[in-house]
Amino acid sequence: MSAFVALNIYEDEEIDDEIEDTREIQIEEALKLYQNALKLHSQGPNSAHDASLAYRALFKSDIFGYKESRIALQITQRGSSLDDDDDDDDGELPPGVALPPDAAASSTDHSPSTLPQLLYLSFKNYGQFVLDTLKHRIEQASDGPTNAMVHETDLQDAVKEALANFSSAIVFDGTDSDLWRRTARLCGVLGSHRATRLCLEAALQEEDTVWAPPGLDQAFAKSELRALLELLADNDPHLLPLPLRNDRKRLTPSLQKGIRLYPYIPEVPAELVRDRKDASYPSVVPQTHEIAVHTPTWTELAYILRTELRSTKSTGALAYQEEDNFPSPPIRLLLKGHEGHTLLEEVGDLEHVAEPMDSIDGPDAQIQNEIAAAHSRSNSVGETTKLGTAAPTRASGSPSAEEVESRTVEVSKGVEEDRDGGKSYVAEEKKVELPTRKRTSSSAGLNETADSGRVRSKRIRARESIAEAGIHEEKSAHDAAKQFNEQQTFQVADQEMFSVLARLAQSFGLKNLDTFDPLDAVPGFAASNGDTPTDKNGHGPPLNSTIRDLYFALSRWDDESENMFLRNDPTDFSGIVSQGKNPSASRNAALTAFLDHSKNSDNGISNRPVLSDAGLVRFARQVNQLQLRLPELSLTLLRYLLSGDVGALLGERRGRRPSKASPSSYLQHSWPDSLKEHMVLMLIDLDDIVYDTVMREYISAQAWHLSFSNRDTNTDAQGLNAFTIEFAETIFELHLDIYARITNPSSIIDAGTRIAQKDRLDRWSLLAHDLLALHVATLADSECPDELSIRFLWASAVHANISGVASREHAVLCMTDLKKLFSSRGMEAIELQNNVIMPELSHAAAEREISRLTTMDFFLALFEAEDVDPILIIETLEPILELENSRCSHEDTSDRIEDDPQTEENDALSRRSNSVPIEPSQQRQVLSSFVEQGSTSLRFFLWQSLREAYEAIGYLPKVLSCYLRSLEMIVKELQSSIFLENPSKHRQAAVWKWLRVAHELLGRILPPILINKTIAFECIDRSHLASSMSAATDLAKLLHCPSAFEDRMRAGLVQVPAFSSRALSGTLTRATEKLRGMAMMNWTLLYFLFEEGMSQEQTIFTDGSKVLSEYLHRVHQATGVRGFCGSAKKVFLKCLLKNHLARSADYERDLIQVIYDLYGLKLGSGPSAPVEHGCQPGVLDRAKVKSMMTFVIKLAKRINFKDLPKAELRTAIERMQQVLGPPKEVTETLLNARVINNYLHSSIDPQAIYRCFKGQWNLSAVPVTRTNGLTAEKGWYLLLGDLHLARYRCQKRVSPTPIDDLDAASSFFRHDLQYDMDNWETWYRKAQTYDTMLEEKVLWSAMSLNTIKAQLGVLERRAVHCYVMAVSTASQLADPSFETVEKFSELFTEFGNRLYSSSRPPFSMEAFKVDGDERHFSGTHGMYRGSSMTPLSPYQAWKVANVLFRKALEQRPDAWLNYYMSGKCLWKMYNHPEQGSKGAPTITLSDVIATFVKAIETLPERKTEKQDPILEPHYKLVSIVHKLVQRKKIELKHASEILENTLYARKVPPAEDLDAWDFHVLQILKALRTADKANWHHRMIARAAHIIYDDSAEDLPAAAAAKHELSQHMFTKTMALQVWKPEFERAGRHFVYVSRYLLFFVRLLVQLNDRTSIQTLARRIRRKVSDFFEFDNVWKRVYEAYTVILRRTGRIPQDHEDVAFRSMSHDEFEANSARLELWCHAPSASDPVLDILHEATELKRLNDRLSPPSSIEALIADTYALLYKTIVPRLLQKEKAEEEVKLQEKSNMMSLNNLLMSTDGPSDTPSMRSGSAHPAPPTGVKTRFKGVSRKDVLRKAESATTKAQPSLAPTGRQGRAGDPPRTLAPAAPQAALAGVVSPPGAEEEGKVVIGSSVAGSVHDSADDESDESEEEADAAPPPMFPNLGITTGKDRQDHGVKDEA
């Protein structure tokens, strides 16, 4: 029922539903308005007016009146002006900036999900529309100034309006990073940096909360926020937003271009902000420009100032004017750590890395690049203190981790000093306060969840993950410490390797090459950093120090190391890198090395300390107090560092400056390379300002000096400041250094830059000259010349030389004067370590300069000329280098020259400087001394020049010598005292440089040696070899250091280096691989050097090859376990392979390992299996395969033939054959192949078999040259054939298998025979191949035996031919070794088996037929055609087989199978008629019995009880003895004694008489069957059945007993034959036995008249076509037996057909046959003869014309005749009786029946007479008598036994269209037969059933226990042979296949 509802009462739910429906409608309408506005917006400026109206309509819609919409409008209406300064903000957000996203969350919770999104998109797109309109207005005003058309106020209004809409959109969706960035951009335009920062931090909020890769919006926001913070000087790492912490990534230049949003909106320049009071843009330029120095170092400060200078210079504001006219504000330096944090803490937590300097254009950039290139060249040739740039991946001036660590202590000391003095870090002054920061929770690292609960920040989560990682690292370190024992393997291998190396070195008389322990050179776990050098007097070998340097260089791998070792410098040693492709670069590099030779002091190392950063704090405090602007600050820094003048500007402003009292930093300290670079470039940038400043001071001082020159007062240091003089001199020296670098031969600086620098140099030279002149005038005579004067004189001399204003002789004279001045005054050396061109001013330096100048002509002629005759270079340069090398060769290899060798050189140079003529030999001595004292780089390039000359003339041995000399020089340099005195950092850098060069050298040395080492070493004598061996040995020790480092790191003893990037970790891996390759190349070089040395000293080294092999083995073992023996393109492994192949017997296991390392071929297994050495498999070629072929064949011969397919060697052999490919056919091999084919296809000649035993049967072959037959000669094709044959024969086959392997094996054997027909083993294996093919064809089916027996005979014939050749060649050539004897025995055994098998069924001598081998002969009766040979008889075959078995027994007397087969041959021969004939040997029974007894005795014992026993000899002995007893050949007692030899007869009581003999034998056979638990053997069963039956063959009990015996074990109840093939039964013999057993069983069934069994057996046999040998004959016998049983069962007389139908007419036969047919089809029809007829018909169908059908057709005809004579008379008699009854009824006319019949009219049924179905023919007509033929009888019999098809129309009288005409009997006979034929109820229906089924057989109900299905058993009535007689040929085939399966 419906409830009553009052009309005036409203439910709340209904109201809510109405409201909800109304809101949805309003939202849909607003959505349509939004889509319309967006469409007009997208159409561009032409639709701007319509779009504006559409947006207005949108904002007037109802949705903007909702509560959530009003919140956004209220926020927007709070204000639209940002006029107030940020400093006056009261803490609230500026108007137009949105609240956090959660402000409107509560108001939108109950709104549809579409509403917030619609509101968000409406405000956002309208804001964008305002900006697009502004952009269009600006573009229209592009012809004039922007502010001419778009007023500034309009611009601000548009920006504010867009900002208000963006802020409203953010209220509804605060996760849009792009919208936050747009809002930040507009805030920046309006000048609110705080609001800008807030928006940018909000844009990064998503990155903190969402664990996903940041997008471009976040990346852009990071970059913009970082720039903003740098502008605000707000870089405190603890207060930075979380996304910026630890983030060093920068945008690429391509992305940087698109970072700025709305580029069309102009911004007011910062310089004009202060002057525009009416502008709405707030001032962003503070009163003091603060410069933050993130890393408190001098380098960082110089870098920042230089960057600021370049940026200011681009605006044109950099000009030196009066103080009040400086456009730039005062600079205030802010060092990190001054705002409440100590400097020491700030340095410890330092994570900031300075930005790389912007790209520089112009000449300054070229100069900077040139300085960096020069520094790189200097380091590459071993110079110590040189100018360069920092690594490219780290900013210039950014210290490495090592520098920061070293500076920490120094900085902390300065901080403590400041603290003690009570001074603050920064001058006390009023600071500009920063605005109050208001950040979101994400910027503070506190993310908020949806439920307002806090989660841990990303920083805290990262800290926890780091802590967990630390726990895992501690656990890993603990595990690594446990693995330290595994390192013992490496240590033992290293000790053995270096022990062999030491023995070899000592054998050549090398000094100081004792056993080297790598652990002695590698520093321990707590070792120092290696700064303490190893001295020359007993603190260890110098090489150990170099090893430690390399060790620490690996542990501190950085970008600088990568550049030095992995990247080739085009200007560094280009003679090696270019290899003649760029000879000019090589000459320039050599000339540069010559020019730089004399610029450094002897030791090349400055004793000056490195510039400390401790004074930077004091410097910053002082300059902050002075309120200096940027140019002043830069100038002050220059003066402070170059002259030590810290109060320069202070003196000008506040009074007089103090005179110079202490040396400057330029003289006192060693600067970092990056600092010098920044200072030099700053000098170039401020050149005009600096020059004007110094010039003003000089003018002032000169005026003062002139005004006081006549006064009698002391004016020392009154007029000119000493700082200014040194400042000018230092600048002059630095410009001189720059000019020297950019004008060296390898420089690529353009001419304009060189001219500009030369102008600067000349200008400063003149100014320095004037200042020094003024300075010298104020000095006393005792003080002159002072240090500044000496510096100026030296610089002037160098300037005159390099500028070309004076001749070289003038420069020599100047240096001579300076030399005398130093000598006469006894002045100390002046070190200018920060100047490369003149690092030292001393007596020795002057001598070196003089030497350089005097030899310059020679070297300039050598290096500058392009087309110099190489012969001239060789004649000139080689004597100098050899003289210098001969001097060094007399000194100890581990010690440098201790005495100063410059005495003679000094005298020579003095004589040369005094222009004293010298002889050529003296000049050669001078040049040699100069080269000797020169740098390693100079000598290196001289050797390379000599090498290039020899390459030009093509003399490669001398080229190799030059390479070796260069390598020796590098090794000596790394152990020199000068090198070891360098600081560790410089040593490590030099090690990387020299190792890179050594790598290039090793790569050039090995190829010529590998090509032809005899020619390569032809000009290298013993001393040269000794020095090269010594150098290579030291290099091997040095290059072992990376392996030791990795071992310790792997064991956890060394911490894994920490890398700043993943790429750096990858470069360390590349460096390690490169060092490994160097090590392997060096080990290979040592091998060749030792080998050459032994060849030169053959009288001393009598067994040198063994020692070298041991050396190679130990090196391979030590490097292989570490996994880098295959480095350097496996050059070492290739040499090792070549050496070990010649000595494979001694180093077989090592050779297996080498082949596996080289090519991945696994040749061994078990203990000899190769281990993994981390080598990538190489590519095999034919040459490599042929070199390893002999060794592989040797290994294969050791493996058993049956185990070869399972061995690892098989895969390697197959891969090698794939590389070799098929053999090349030549004429000789083709001819030999033809001979072999003809032989194999010929008939078997018995003479060949007889002659093969004497080795007299051969084939005529064409010899093949050794070049073509080398592969076959080694036995490779034989091995491949064995492999394929063994793989097929040894696999477990349970079904027919493809014979592809056999075909391949036969092919390989044929290839081998084509090259050598005398290889008996190849013939033997080929015979086995044919035997196996034959076995495969007859093993699984008898089909081949029944159909292609001729083809099987061909295989037999080929096998016999191959056996004959194998025996013949073996008798001639085979060696009588143990392995050969074993194979001989197998050969004879298998040959004998082949002959015996071919003589017995199923082959039956088919192979020995000679029918096709006929020739023409001439006889007494003329020409006739006949066979050329007599075929081998069975007796002869058994005889030869017996001989073969006996020969096999000679080799293997314990082989029972040979005795067994020999006994069978003897037994056959004994029973053959030829036994005892003329010429035939007499075989005795004792021989036969003894052979079988011996077979029993030699049977192997069973290893386990489960193993099946071997019963064949036991059974054969029992069988033969039984036959002998039956034949009365032996007595009963003797027979029992013989049977005692078999253990199975021992427990059976002996027979007392002949009557008990059969039982005795049956008991023995039963014991044998009992032993055969697996029921494999069937011969005992058949023998037992024959014993039971043979003696009483005619007795039915005997037949029944025999049948029972067979049924118990062979035949099942369903007549399935279960016979299995035993192990030692010959292939194909199984089917012979099966056929025999079947025929015997059929015989028993016939005798027992077992119709049921024969019926079942016939049905089963007919389907098993492939299971019986000679199946046609077997089926014929079964078919005939079944016919006999049927005739006997039905008692069918023979030829009864003729008796029954001889005189019968055809018409009568047809009529009566129809009656008989109806009766046969009746269900109630039953008669035994009818059953016989059914079975006979089914048998005929089953036969299907396989056998002649005459017998079965005769049976069918006789059976039908018998049935006809039996049934038809009864049917006619019954019809006659019924007709008489009808006639009697017709005679009574008054009967009711007649009365009723008379009213129906005449009868339609014709009258029939008895005995005739048709009316008699008319009288008077003669007819021919037609009898009954068998064809008619068979047709009627088949019709009688075939069911008629039921009619589909039961009520119709006429048949279907197309049905054959049917002859029906008259109605009366049908009615007469109704009682016989009609089924129950037929009379009531008034019809007769004609198509009923026939009656069943009498056996239908019998339970025959068949295996038929239930459907077949339930069929009524079942056919006799279902699915057999009515199947087609295809169906029969299908059924047969199914049964087989």
PDB file of C-alpha atoms in Angstrom, residues 1193 1223 1225 1229 1232 1236 1264 1269-1281 1305-1323 1325-1326:
ATOM      1  CA  ILE A1193      93.002 -35.365 -31.916  1.00  0.00           C
ATOM      2  CA  PRO A1223      87.163 -30.427 -47.725  1.00  0.00           C
ATOM      3  CA  GLU A1225      87.979 -31.705 -53.834  1.00  0.00           C
ATOM      4  CA  THR A1229      90.646 -37.205 -54.451  1.00  0.00           C
ATOM      5  CA  ASN A1232      90.244 -42.119 -55.452  1.00  0.00           C
ATOM      6  CA  ILE A1236      86.255 -46.619 -53.684  1.00  0.00           C
ATOM      7  CA  VAL A1264      97.538 -36.890 -52.805  1.00  0.00           C
ATOM      8  CA  GLY A1269      95.867 -33.916 -47.443  1.00  0.00           C
ATOM      9  CA  LEU A1270      97.337 -32.424 -44.261  1.00  0.00           C
ATOM     10  CA  THR A1271      94.002 -32.365 -42.488  1.00  0.00           C
ATOM     11  CA  ALA A1272      93.268 -35.981 -43.349  1.00  0.00           C
ATOM     12  CA  GLU A1273      96.823 -37.009 -42.532  1.00  0.00           C
ATOM     13  CA  LYS A1274      96.382 -35.771 -38.993  1.00  0.00           C
ATOM     14  CA  GLY A1275      93.273 -37.926 -38.665  1.00  0.00           C
ATOM     15  CA  TRP A1276      90.716 -35.134 -38.480  1.00  0.00           C
ATOM     16  CA  TYR A1277      88.140 -36.710 -40.771  1.00  0.00           C
ATOM     17  CA  LEU A1278      88.531 -40.021 -39.004  1.00  0.00           C
ATOM     18  CA  LEU A1279      87.865 -38.262 -35.711  1.00  0.00           C
ATOM     19  CA  LEU A1280      84.756 -36.549 -37.081  1.00  0.00           C
ATOM     20  CA  GLY A1281      83.454 -39.829 -38.444  1.00  0.00           C
ATOM     21  CA  ALA A1305      80.049 -40.450 -40.512  1.00  0.00           C
ATOM     22  CA  SER A1306      80.180 -42.337 -43.794  1.00  0.00           C
ATOM     23  CA  SER A1307      80.919 -39.088 -45.630  1.00  0.00           C
ATOM     24  CA  PHE A1308      83.809 -38.191 -43.321  1.00  0.00           C
ATOM     25  CA  PHE A1309      85.253 -41.698 -43.593  1.00  0.00           C
ATOM     26  CA  ARG A1310      85.057 -41.415 -47.354  1.00  0.00           C
ATOM     27  CA  HIS A1311      86.955 -38.094 -47.232  1.00  0.00           C
ATOM     28  CA  ASP A1312      89.656 -39.709 -45.162  1.00  0.00           C
ATOM     29  CA  LEU A1313      89.963 -42.667 -47.521  1.00  0.00           C
ATOM     30  CA  GLN A1314      90.208 -40.360 -50.523  1.00  0.00           C
ATOM     31  CA  TYR A1315      93.454 -39.043 -49.100  1.00  0.00           C
ATOM     32  CA  ASP A1316      94.779 -42.331 -47.718  1.00  0.00           C
ATOM     33  CA  MET A1317      93.342 -45.766 -48.559  1.00  0.00           C
ATOM     34  CA  ASP A1318      95.831 -47.557 -46.346  1.00  0.00           C
ATOM     35  CA  ASN A1319      94.234 -46.413 -43.077  1.00  0.00           C
ATOM     36  CA  TRP A1320      92.810 -49.623 -41.682  1.00  0.00           C
ATOM     37  CA  GLU A1321      90.912 -47.896 -38.880  1.00  0.00           C
ATOM     38  CA  THR A1322      88.977 -45.763 -41.341  1.00  0.00           C
ATOM     39  CA  TRP A1323      87.903 -48.872 -43.268  1.00  0.00           C
ATOM     40  CA  ARG A1325      84.805 -47.503 -38.900  1.00  0.00           C
ATOM     41  CA  LYS A1326      83.176 -47.278 -42.290  1.00  0.00           C
TER      42      LYS A1326
END
